[in-house]
Structures are given as structure tokens and as C-alpha cells.
Amino acid sequence: MATIGVIAVIAAIGFPAIDNFGEQENYESDLATIRGQINYVRQISLEEGNAYTIRIVNNEDENTADLEIWQAQGLERYNVEYHKETTNPVLLNQPKCKRFGNGVANKGLALPELTKKLENMIIKRCTATDNSCSYENADKNFICFLPDGSSPEDTRLEIQSSSNAGGKKDYLHIYQTGFFNNGERM
């Protein structure tokens, strides 16, 4: 009886810990994918001297997301248009990455072979970098890097993981320097 009692206690403590281990691993795996995609896009923007965006396409029904890479057309460090300020009133207050295709609904050139999939998370861009998080429209749900590896604006994104990844809510912060972190804003 004592042996059965000890086994029951160990099982009651051990099985939930094992179950949580899988959730944490799912969360960390998707977080590593996000970090890898951001580092990769920042690196190719520096190496190739071109602007890129990571467009986040969420599937909220399945709690997954695609991290698509788009290359700006005509927005590169050797193009004088990149260095000019615009006089177009529609584009005047928009960061350069929102001007892909000269303000037309052109996202640039899709690079589908570089798309990565998050299996247990969705990411939504916040309208502000403070404590509240109202979400941007889906067409503005992206992270941008300019030809010098910087970002044109500070950005905050909310990460929501599925129950398979612990059901956590976290934040991703992108800074104008191109540096990023998750968790508390630095």
C-alpha cells in the first residue's frame, strides 16, 4: 500500500510538470522562429542594402501565423528616392516602409521561399508603444527594416500563444536601431 501511495503522489506531481514542458517547448519554438526571422531580415537588409518587411498573416481560427518576407522595390540605399523626403500629402507622415511601391497598395516583392510558420501563436501590431494595445489593421501588421538595418519607427507587437503553448500573452518590441526584445520594453 505504501508503494502505491508513493507512486500516486509522484504521478500527481510529475504528470502536470511533463504536460507543461510540452507547452513551454511549443512556446519557445515559435519564439525562436520569430527571433530568427527578425535577425535574418535585418541581416539581409544590411547585406543587400534594401528595405524589407516581415508581414504577419494571422490565422486566428487555428492560432497560427505566417511570417512572410517582402522586399521593397525601388527603396534601396543607392536610390535617391530612399533619401528624399516626400511632398505627397498621403505619404508625408508615413514611415518609409509604408511607402513600398510609392504609396500604392504594393507591398513590394514577395519572397515566399523565406516564409516561416508559427504553429502556436498569432502576432498583432499595436497602434502605440505604451501599456495599452489597440491593434493595427491587418494590412499594417508588419515589421520593417530599412537598408541600413534600422527600423523607421519604434514598434510594439502583442504575441498571443495558443493553449498548446501555455496560452501566454507577451510583447515584442522593435526599436529604431533595429534592436528588438520580447517581454518588458527596455
PDB file of N, CA, C and O in Angstrom, residues 125 127 135-142:
ATOM      1  N   ARG A 125       0.119  43.802 -34.309  1.00  0.00           N
ATOM      2  CA  ARG A 125       0.844  45.059 -34.096  1.00  0.00           C
ATOM      3  C   ARG A 125      -0.042  46.042 -33.344  1.00  0.00           C
ATOM      4  O   ARG A 125      -1.202  46.255 -33.686  1.00  0.00           O
ATOM      5  N   THR A 127      -1.070  49.866 -31.943  1.00  0.00           N
ATOM      6  CA  THR A 127      -1.040  51.212 -32.512  1.00  0.00           C
ATOM      7  C   THR A 127      -0.092  52.131 -31.754  1.00  0.00           C
ATOM      8  O   THR A 127       0.301  53.170 -32.263  1.00  0.00           O
ATOM      9  N   TYR A 135      -5.141  47.289 -31.709  1.00  0.00           N
ATOM     10  CA  TYR A 135      -4.482  46.636 -32.832  1.00  0.00           C
ATOM     11  C   TYR A 135      -4.590  47.435 -34.117  1.00  0.00           C
ATOM     12  O   TYR A 135      -5.613  48.055 -34.407  1.00  0.00           O
ATOM     13  N   GLU A 136      -3.512  47.376 -34.900  1.00  0.00           N
ATOM     14  CA  GLU A 136      -3.498  47.934 -36.248  1.00  0.00           C
ATOM     15  C   GLU A 136      -4.335  47.035 -37.148  1.00  0.00           C
ATOM     16  O   GLU A 136      -4.581  45.870 -36.832  1.00  0.00           O
ATOM     17  N   ASN A 137      -4.743  47.563 -38.303  1.00  0.00           N
ATOM     18  CA  ASN A 137      -5.423  46.752 -39.310  1.00  0.00           C
ATOM     19  C   ASN A 137      -4.460  45.690 -39.832  1.00  0.00           C
ATOM     20  O   ASN A 137      -3.239  45.847 -39.741  1.00  0.00           O
ATOM     21  N   ALA A 138      -5.001  44.641 -40.412  1.00  0.00           N
ATOM     22  CA  ALA A 138      -4.183  43.531 -40.907  1.00  0.00           C
ATOM     23  C   ALA A 138      -3.153  43.992 -41.936  1.00  0.00           C
ATOM     24  O   ALA A 138      -2.042  43.477 -41.974  1.00  0.00           O
ATOM     25  N   ASP A 139      -3.479  44.994 -42.757  1.00  0.00           N
ATOM     26  CA  ASP A 139      -2.532  45.467 -43.769  1.00  0.00           C
ATOM     27  C   ASP A 139      -1.352  46.225 -43.157  1.00  0.00           C
ATOM     28  O   ASP A 139      -0.348  46.452 -43.808  1.00  0.00           O
ATOM     29  N   LYS A 140      -1.449  46.609 -41.896  1.00  0.00           N
ATOM     30  CA  LYS A 140      -0.346  47.294 -41.208  1.00  0.00           C
ATOM     31  C   LYS A 140       0.336  46.382 -40.193  1.00  0.00           C
ATOM     32  O   LYS A 140       1.119  46.833 -39.371  1.00  0.00           O
ATOM     33  N   ASN A 141       0.049  45.091 -40.269  1.00  0.00           N
ATOM     34  CA  ASN A 141       0.616  44.124 -39.327  1.00  0.00           C
ATOM     35  C   ASN A 141       1.950  43.604 -39.871  1.00  0.00           C
ATOM     36  O   ASN A 141       2.033  42.515 -40.424  1.00  0.00           O
ATOM     37  N   PHE A 142       2.982  44.446 -39.748  1.00  0.00           N
ATOM     38  CA  PHE A 142       4.288  44.062 -40.253  1.00  0.00           C
ATOM     39  C   PHE A 142       5.398  44.700 -39.431  1.00  0.00           C
ATOM     40  O   PHE A 142       5.179  45.618 -38.654  1.00  0.00           O
TER      41      PHE A 142
END
